[in-house]
Coordinates of N, CA, C and O in Angstrom, one line a residue:
M1338 N 74.8 35.2 -24.5 CA 75.1 34.1 -23.6 C 76.0 32.8 -23.6 O 76.3 32.8 -24.9
F1339 N 76.6 32.2 -22.6 CA 77.5 31.6 -22.6 C 76.7 30.0 -22.6 O 76.2 29.9 -21.7
N1340 N 77.0 29.3 -23.8 CA 76.4 27.9 -23.8 C 77.9 27.1 -23.8 O 77.3 25.8 -23.3
N1341 N 78.8 27.0 -23.4 CA 79.9 26.6 -23.2 C 80.0 26.0 -21.9 O 79.8 26.7 -21.0
K1342 N 80.8 24.7 -21.4 CA 80.5 24.2 -20.2 C 81.8 25.1 -19.6 O 81.5 25.5 -18.2
F1343 N 82.9 25.4 -19.9 CA 84.1 25.9 -19.5 C 83.7 27.6 -19.4 O 84.2 28.1 -18.3
D1344 N 82.7 27.8 -20.3 CA 82.4 29.4 -19.8 C 81.3 29.7 -19.0 O 81.7 30.4 -18.0
M1345 N 80.7 28.5 -18.7 CA 79.6 28.6 -17.3 C 80.5 28.5 -15.9 O 80.4 29.1 -14.9
E1346 N 81.9 27.7 -16.0 CA 82.6 27.4 -14.8 C 83.5 28.9 -14.8 O 83.7 29.1 -13.6
T1347 N 83.9 29.3 -15.6 CA 84.7 30.4 -15.5 C 83.6 31.9 -14.9 O 84.1 32.5 -14.0
T1348 N 82.8 31.6 -15.3 CA 81.8 33.0 -15.0 C 81.4 32.5 -13.6 O 81.5 33.4 -12.7
E1349 N 81.1 31.2 -13.0 CA 80.9 30.9 -11.5 C 82.0 31.3 -10.7 O 82.1 31.9 -9.6
I1350 N 83.2 31.0 -11.5 CA 84.7 31.5 -10.8 C 84.9 32.7 -10.5 O 85.2 33.1 -9.5
K1351 N 84.6 33.7 -11.7 CA 84.2 35.2 -11.4 C 83.5 35.5 -10.3 O 84.0 36.6 -9.6
I1352 N 82.3 35.1 -10.6 CA 81.2 35.4 -9.4 C 81.7 35.5 -8.1 O 81.5 36.1 -7.0
A1353 N 82.5 34.3 -7.6 CA 82.9 33.9 -6.2 C 83.8 34.5 -6.1 O 84.0 35.3 -5.0
F1354 N 84.5 35.2 -7.2 CA 86.1 35.9 -7.1 C 85.3 37.5 -6.4 O 86.2 38.0 -5.6
Y1355 N 84.7 37.9 -7.4 CA 84.3 39.6 -7.2 C 83.1 39.5 -6.0 O 83.0 40.7 -5.9
S1356 N 83.0 38.6 -5.5 CA 81.4 38.8 -4.7 C 81.8 39.6 -3.2 O 81.4 40.5 -3.1
A1357 N 83.3 39.4 -3.2 CA 83.3 40.3 -1.7 C 84.1 41.5 -2.2 O 83.6 42.2 -1.4
Y1358 N 84.0 42.2 -3.6 CA 84.4 43.0 -3.8 C 83.1 43.8 -3.8 O 82.8 44.9 -3.7
F1359 N 82.0 43.3 -4.4 CA 80.6 44.0 -4.4 C 80.3 43.9 -3.4 O 79.5 45.3 -2.7
Y1360 N 80.5 43.4 -2.3 CA 79.8 43.4 -1.1 C 80.6 44.6 -0.2 O 79.7 45.2 0.3
R1361 N 81.9 44.8 -0.7 CA 82.4 45.8 0.2 C 81.9 47.2 -0.7 O 82.0 48.4 0.2
I1362 N 81.9 47.2 -1.7 CA 81.3 48.5 -2.5 C 79.7 48.8 -1.8 O 80.0 49.9 -1.8
F1363 N 78.9 48.2 -1.9 CA 77.7 48.2 -1.3 C 78.1 48.7 0.0 O 76.9 49.4 0.8
D1364 N 78.7 47.8 0.8 CA 79.1 48.5 2.2 C 79.2 49.9 2.7 O 78.9 50.6 3.1
L1365 N 80.4 50.3 1.8 CA 80.8 51.7 1.5 C 79.5 52.5 1.3 O 79.5 53.6 1.5
L1366 N 78.9 52.1 0.1 CA 77.9 52.9 -0.1 C 76.8 53.2 0.9 O 76.7 54.3 1.2
L1367 N 76.4 52.0 1.3 CA 75.2 52.5 2.4 C 76.0 53.1 3.7 O 75.1 54.2 4.2
I1368 N 77.4 52.8 4.0 CA 77.5 53.4 4.9 C 77.6 55.2 4.8 O 77.3 56.0 5.5
S1369 N 78.2 55.5 3.6 CA 78.3 57.0 3.0 C 77.0 57.6 3.0 O 77.0 58.8 3.5
E1370 N 75.9 56.6 2.8 CA 74.5 57.5 2.8 C 73.7 57.2 3.8 O 72.9 57.8 4.3
N1371 N 74.5 57.0 5.1 CA 74.1 56.9 6.6 C 72.8 55.7 6.5 O 71.6 56.1 7.4
L1372 N 72.5 54.6 5.9 CA 71.7 53.8 5.7 C 72.0 52.6 6.4 O 71.2 51.5 6.9
W1373 N 73.3 52.3 6.9 CA 73.7 51.1 7.6 C 75.0 51.4 8.6 O 76.2 52.4 8.0
N1374 N 75.1 51.3 9.8 CA 76.3 51.9 10.6 C 77.4 50.7 10.2 O 78.7 51.2 10.8
G1375 N 77.6 50.0 9.7 CA 78.5 49.1 9.1 C 78.8 47.9 10.4 O 79.6 47.1 10.4
I1376 N 77.9 48.1 11.3 CA 77.9 47.1 12.6 C 76.7 46.0 12.3 O 75.7 46.5 12.1
G1377 N 77.0 44.5 12.5 CA 76.2 44.0 12.5 C 75.9 43.1 11.3 O 76.9 43.1 10.1
E1378 N 75.1 42.4 11.2 CA 74.6 42.0 9.9 C 74.1 42.8 8.8 O 73.7 44.0 8.8
R1379 N 74.3 42.6 7.3 CA 74.1 43.5 6.4 C 72.6 43.6 5.8 O 72.1 42.4 6.4
P1380 N 72.4 44.5 5.8 CA 70.6 44.6 5.5 C 70.6 44.3 3.7 O 69.4 44.4 3.3
Y1381 N 71.5 43.6 3.2 CA 71.3 43.2 2.0 C 72.1 41.9 1.6 O 72.8 41.5 2.4
S1382 N 71.4 41.3 0.5 CA 72.7 40.4 0.1 C 72.3 40.2 -1.3 O 71.8 40.5 -2.0
F1383 N 73.5 39.5 -1.9 CA 73.4 39.0 -3.2 C 72.8 37.5 -3.6 O 73.5 36.7 -3.0
K1384 N 72.2 37.5 -4.8 CA 72.1 36.2 -5.3 C 72.2 35.7 -6.3 O 71.1 36.9 -7.4
F1385 N 72.9 35.4 -7.2 CA 73.5 35.4 -8.5 C 72.7 34.0 -9.1 O 72.9 33.0 -8.6
I1386 N 71.7 34.4 -10.5 CA 71.1 33.2 -10.6 C 72.3 32.7 -11.8 O 73.1 33.0 -12.7
P1387 N 72.2 31.0 -11.4 CA 73.3 30.3 -12.5 C 72.9 30.6 -13.8 O 72.1 30.6 -14.1
I1388 N 74.1 30.6 -14.8 CA 73.8 31.0 -16.3 C 72.9 29.8 -17.0 O 72.1 30.2 -18.3
A1389 N 73.2 28.9 -16.5 CA 72.5 27.8 -16.9 C 71.0 27.8 -16.9 O 69.9 27.6 -17.8
I1390 N 70.7 28.4 -16.0 CA 68.8 28.1 -15.5 C 68.7 29.6 -16.2 O 67.5 29.9 -16.7
N1391 N 69.4 30.7 -16.6 CA 69.2 31.8 -17.4 C 68.8 31.6 -18.7 O 67.4 32.2 -19.0
D1392 N 69.7 30.5 -19.1 CA 69.1 30.1 -20.5 C 67.7 29.5 -20.5 O 66.6 29.9 -20.9
Q1393 N 67.3 28.5 -19.4 CA 65.9 28.0 -19.5 C 65.0 29.0 -19.0 O 63.9 29.0 -19.5
I1394 N 65.0 30.3 -18.3 CA 64.0 31.2 -18.2 C 64.0 31.8 -19.4 O 62.7 32.4 -19.9
I1395 N 64.9 32.2 -20.0 CA 64.7 33.0 -21.4 C 63.8 32.3 -22.4 O 62.7 32.6 -23.0
Q1396 N 63.8 30.5 -22.4 CA 63.7 29.8 -23.3 C 61.8 30.0 -23.1 O 61.1 29.8 -23.8
D1397 N 61.5 29.6 -21.6 CA 60.2 29.6 -20.9 C 59.3 31.1 -21.2 O 58.5 30.8 -21.9
Q1398 N 60.0 31.9 -21.5 CA 59.8 33.3 -21.6 C 59.3 33.4 -23.4 O 58.4 33.9 -23.4
I1399 N 60.0 32.8 -23.8 CA 59.7 32.7 -25.4 C 58.6 31.8 -25.5 O 57.7 32.4 -26.5
I1400 N 58.6 30.5 -25.1 CA 57.7 29.8 -25.6 C 56.5 30.3 -25.3 O 55.2 30.5 -25.3
N1401 N 56.2 31.0 -23.9 CA 54.9 31.5 -23.1 C 54.4 32.9 -23.9 O 53.3 32.7 -24.2
S1402 N 55.1 33.9 -24.4 CA 54.8 34.7 -25.3 C 54.4 34.2 -26.8 O 53.2 35.0 -27.3
R1403 N 55.0 33.2 -27.5 CA 54.6 32.7 -28.4 C 53.2 32.0 -28.4 O 52.2 32.2 -29.2
L1404 N 52.9 31.5 -27.5 CA 51.8 31.0 -26.5 C 50.5 32.0 -26.6 O 49.6 31.8 -27.5
N1405 N 51.0 32.9 -25.8 CA 50.2 34.1 -25.8 C 49.9 34.7 -27.0 O 48.6 35.2 -27.4
N1406 N 50.9 34.9 -28.0 CA 50.4 35.8 -29.4 C 49.6 34.6 -30.3 O 49.3 34.9 -31.4
G1407 N 49.6 33.4 -29.9 CA 48.9 32.5 -31.4 C 50.0 32.0 -32.1 O 49.7 31.7 -33.4
T1408 N 51.1 32.2 -31.7 CA 52.5 31.9 -33.3 C 52.7 30.5 -32.7 O 53.6 29.9 -33.3
M1409 N 52.6 29.9 -31.8 CA 52.7 28.5 -31.5 C 51.6 27.6 -30.8 O 50.6 28.1 -30.2
T1410 N 51.6 26.5 -31.2 CA 50.5 25.8 -30.5 C 51.0 24.9 -29.3 O 52.0 25.1 -29.0
V1411 N 50.1 24.7 -28.3 CA 50.2 23.2 -27.3 C 51.2 22.4 -27.8 O 52.0 22.5 -26.8
T1412 N 50.9 21.6 -28.7 CA 51.6 20.6 -28.7 C 53.0 21.1 -29.6 O 54.0 20.2 -29.1
E1413 N 53.2 22.0 -30.2 CA 54.5 22.5 -30.6 C 55.4 23.2 -28.9 O 56.4 22.8 -28.8
S1414 N 54.5 23.7 -28.0 CA 55.2 24.0 -26.7 C 55.8 22.8 -26.2 O 56.7 22.6 -25.6
I1415 N 54.9 21.6 -25.9 CA 55.5 20.6 -25.6 C 56.6 19.8 -26.0 O 57.5 19.3 -25.5
G1416 N 56.5 20.0 -27.4 CA 57.4 19.3 -27.9 C 59.1 20.2 -27.6 O 60.3 19.5 -27.5
E1417 N 58.7 21.5 -27.5 CA 59.9 22.1 -27.3 C 60.3 22.3 -25.8 O 61.4 22.1 -25.4
Y1418 N 59.4 22.1 -24.7 CA 60.1 22.0 -23.4 C 60.5 20.4 -22.9 O 61.7 20.4 -22.4
D1419 N 59.7 19.4 -23.8 CA 60.3 18.1 -23.6 C 61.4 17.5 -24.8 O 61.7 16.4 -24.4
N1420 N 61.6 18.7 -25.9 CA 62.5 18.1 -26.7 C 61.8 16.7 -27.4 O 62.7 15.6 -27.4
I1421 N 60.9 16.5 -27.5 CA 60.3 15.5 -28.3 C 59.8 15.9 -29.7 O 59.4 17.1 -29.9
D1422 N 59.4 14.8 -30.7 CA 58.6 15.2 -32.0 C 57.3 15.4 -31.6 O 56.8 15.5 -30.7
Q1423 N 56.9 16.3 -32.8 CA 55.1 16.4 -33.0 C 54.2 15.2 -32.4 O 53.3 15.3 -31.7
L1424 N 54.4 14.2 -33.2 CA 53.5 13.2 -32.7 C 53.7 12.6 -31.0 O 52.3 12.7 -30.5
M1425 N 54.8 12.7 -30.5 CA 54.9 12.2 -29.2 C 54.4 13.5 -28.6 O 53.7 12.9 -27.2
A1426 N 54.6 14.9 -28.7 CA 53.7 15.7 -28.3 C 52.1 15.8 -28.1 O 51.7 16.0 -27.2
E1427 N 51.9 15.3 -29.4 CA 50.5 14.9 -29.4 C 49.4 13.9 -28.4 O 48.7 14.3 -27.9
N1428 N 50.6 13.1 -28.2 CA 49.9 11.8 -27.4 C 50.1 12.3 -26.1 O 49.4 11.8 -25.1
K1429 N 51.4 12.9 -25.5 CA 51.1 13.7 -24.2 C 49.9 14.5 -23.9 O 49.5 14.6 -23.0
L1430 N 49.6 15.5 -25.1 CA 48.6 16.2 -24.9 C 47.2 15.3 -24.8 O 46.5 16.0 -24.0
E1431 N 47.1 14.8 -25.2 CA 46.2 13.6 -25.1 C 45.8 12.9 -23.6 O 45.1 12.9 -23.2
N1432 N 46.9 12.5 -23.5 CA 47.2 12.0 -21.7 C 46.9 12.8 -20.9 O 46.3 13.2 -19.8
I1433 N 47.4 14.4 -21.5 CA 47.2 15.4 -20.1 C 45.8 15.5 -20.1 O 44.8 16.1 -19.1
I1434 N 44.9 15.4 -21.3 CA 43.4 16.0 -21.4 C 42.1 14.8 -20.6 O 41.5 15.3 -20.1
I1435 N 43.1 13.7 -20.6 CA 42.5 12.4 -20.1 C 42.7 12.7 -18.4 O 41.3 12.4 -18.1
E1436 N 43.9 12.9 -17.9 CA 44.1 13.2 -16.6 C 43.0 14.3 -16.2 O 42.7 14.3 -15.0
N1437 N 43.0 15.2 -17.0 CA 42.2 16.8 -16.4 C 40.8 16.2 -16.8 O 40.0 16.6 -15.4
K1438 N 40.4 15.8 -17.4 CA 39.0 15.2 -17.4 C 38.4 14.1 -16.0 O 37.2 14.3 -15.2
K1439 N 39.5 13.0 -15.5 CA 39.5 12.4 -14.6 C 39.6 13.1 -13.3 O 38.8 13.1 -12.5
L1440 N 40.2 14.4 -13.3 CA 40.6 15.1 -12.2 C 39.0 15.8 -11.8 O 38.4 16.2 -11.0
N1441 N 38.5 16.4 -13.2 CA 37.4 17.4 -13.1 C 36.2 16.5 -12.6 O 35.3 16.5 -12.0
K1442 N 36.2 15.0 -13.2 CA 35.0 14.3 -12.3 C 35.1 13.8 -11.1 O 34.1 13.7 -10.5
E1443 N 36.6 13.8 -10.6 CA 36.3 13.6 -9.3 C 35.9 14.7 -8.4 O 35.4 14.5 -7.5
L1444 N 36.4 16.0 -8.9 CA 36.2 17.2 -8.3 C 34.5 17.8 -8.5 O 34.3 18.5 -8.1
G1445 N 34.0 16.9 -9.4 CA 32.5 17.5 -9.8 C 32.5 18.3 -10.4 O 31.5 19.8 -10.5
D1446 N 33.4 19.1 -11.2 CA 33.7 20.5 -12.2 C 33.6 19.7 -13.4 O 34.6 19.7 -14.4
N1447 N 32.1 20.1 -14.1 CA 32.4 19.8 -15.5 C 32.4 20.8 -16.4 O 32.5 20.7 -17.4
E1448 N 31.9 22.2 -15.9 CA 32.1 23.2 -16.7 C 33.4 23.6 -17.1 O 33.9 24.1 -18.2
N1449 N 34.5 23.5 -16.5 CA 35.8 23.6 -16.7 C 36.4 22.5 -17.8 O 37.1 22.5 -18.5
E1450 N 35.8 21.5 -17.7 CA 36.3 20.2 -18.7 C 36.0 20.6 -19.9 O 36.5 20.5 -20.8
Q1451 N 34.4 21.2 -20.3 CA 33.9 21.5 -21.7 C 34.8 22.9 -22.0 O 35.2 22.5 -23.0
S1452 N 35.0 23.5 -21.2 CA 35.9 24.9 -21.7 C 37.4 24.4 -22.5 O 37.9 24.8 -23.4
S1453 N 38.3 23.6 -21.2 CA 39.4 23.5 -21.7 C 39.4 22.4 -22.8 O 40.2 22.8 -23.9
T1454 N 38.7 21.3 -23.0 CA 38.4 20.7 -24.3 C 38.4 21.7 -25.4 O 38.9 21.1 -26.7
N1455 N 37.2 22.5 -25.3 CA 37.1 23.3 -26.5 C 38.2 24.1 -27.3 O 38.3 24.2 -27.8
S1456 N 38.4 24.8 -26.1 CA 40.1 25.4 -26.1 C 41.1 24.8 -27.0 O 42.2 24.9 -27.8
I1457 N 41.4 23.5 -26.4 CA 42.4 22.7 -27.3 C 42.2 22.1 -28.6 O 42.9 21.9 -29.5
N1458 N 40.8 22.0 -29.0 CA 40.3 21.5 -30.0 C 40.4 22.9 -30.9 O 40.8 22.4 -32.1
E1459 N 40.2 24.0 -30.3 CA 40.4 25.1 -31.5 C 41.7 25.3 -31.8 O 41.6 25.4 -33.1
T1460 N 42.5 25.1 -30.9 CA 44.1 25.1 -31.5 C 44.4 24.2 -32.2 O 45.0 24.5 -33.2
R1461 N 44.3 22.9 -32.1 CA 44.1 21.8 -33.1 C 43.5 22.1 -34.2 O 44.4 21.7 -35.4
T1462 N 42.3 22.3 -34.3 CA 41.6 23.1 -35.5 C 42.6 23.8 -36.5 O 42.8 23.8 -37.6
S1463 N 42.8 24.8 -35.7 CA 43.5 26.1 -36.3 C 44.8 25.3 -36.7 O 45.4 26.1 -37.9
T1464 N 45.2 24.8 -35.9 CA 46.7 24.0 -36.7 C 46.6 23.2 -37.8 O 47.3 23.7 -39.1
S1465 N 45.6 22.7 -37.9 CA 45.3 21.8 -39.2 C 44.8 22.7 -40.4 O 45.1 22.2 -41.5
K1466 N 44.5 23.7 -40.3 CA 43.7 24.6 -41.1 C 45.1 25.1 -41.9 O 45.3 25.5 -43.2
E1467 N 46.2 25.7 -40.9 CA 47.4 26.2 -41.4 C 48.0 25.2 -42.3 O 48.6 26.1 -43.5
T1468 N 48.3 24.1 -41.6 CA 49.0 23.4 -42.8 C 48.1 23.0 -44.1 O 49.0 22.9 -44.8
T1469 N 47.0 22.9 -43.8 CA 46.5 22.2 -45.1 C 46.4 23.6 -46.1 O 46.7 23.4 -47.2
S1470 N 46.1 24.8 -45.6 CA 46.3 26.1 -46.5 C 47.8 26.1 -47.0 O 48.2 26.6 -47.9
N1471 N 48.5 25.8 -46.0 CA 50.3 25.8 -46.6 C 50.6 25.1 -47.9 O 51.5 25.3 -48.6
N1472 N 50.1 23.9 -47.9 CA 50.1 22.8 -48.7 C 49.5 23.3 -49.9 O 49.5 23.1 -51.3

């Protein structure tokens, strides 16, 4: 992955330069396979994902898989996404829980409130047990 600003700019320039060649190659391929007659609008298009977004997508997939595997807590994931320390992440999680409770009360959904609170408390409890056992 390119993480340098100049590498990203170079990549964008290369994409812009080679796009015409990509279109021409696919035009010829579709014409030779009788899938398009070469007249009118192309039946395809290219959309390149910017390299900066690619890094964010990969980070998101890693964090989601770690959450699903149970190798990361909710507060750790909040800290990774928002680039904050553990205490701030815990405070943010508490605020999220409070907001969810308010929304659930407004909507009259008490069952979801209990299940979401229990799952978050279980996550916190398992984290504290792991920390205690490691010490």
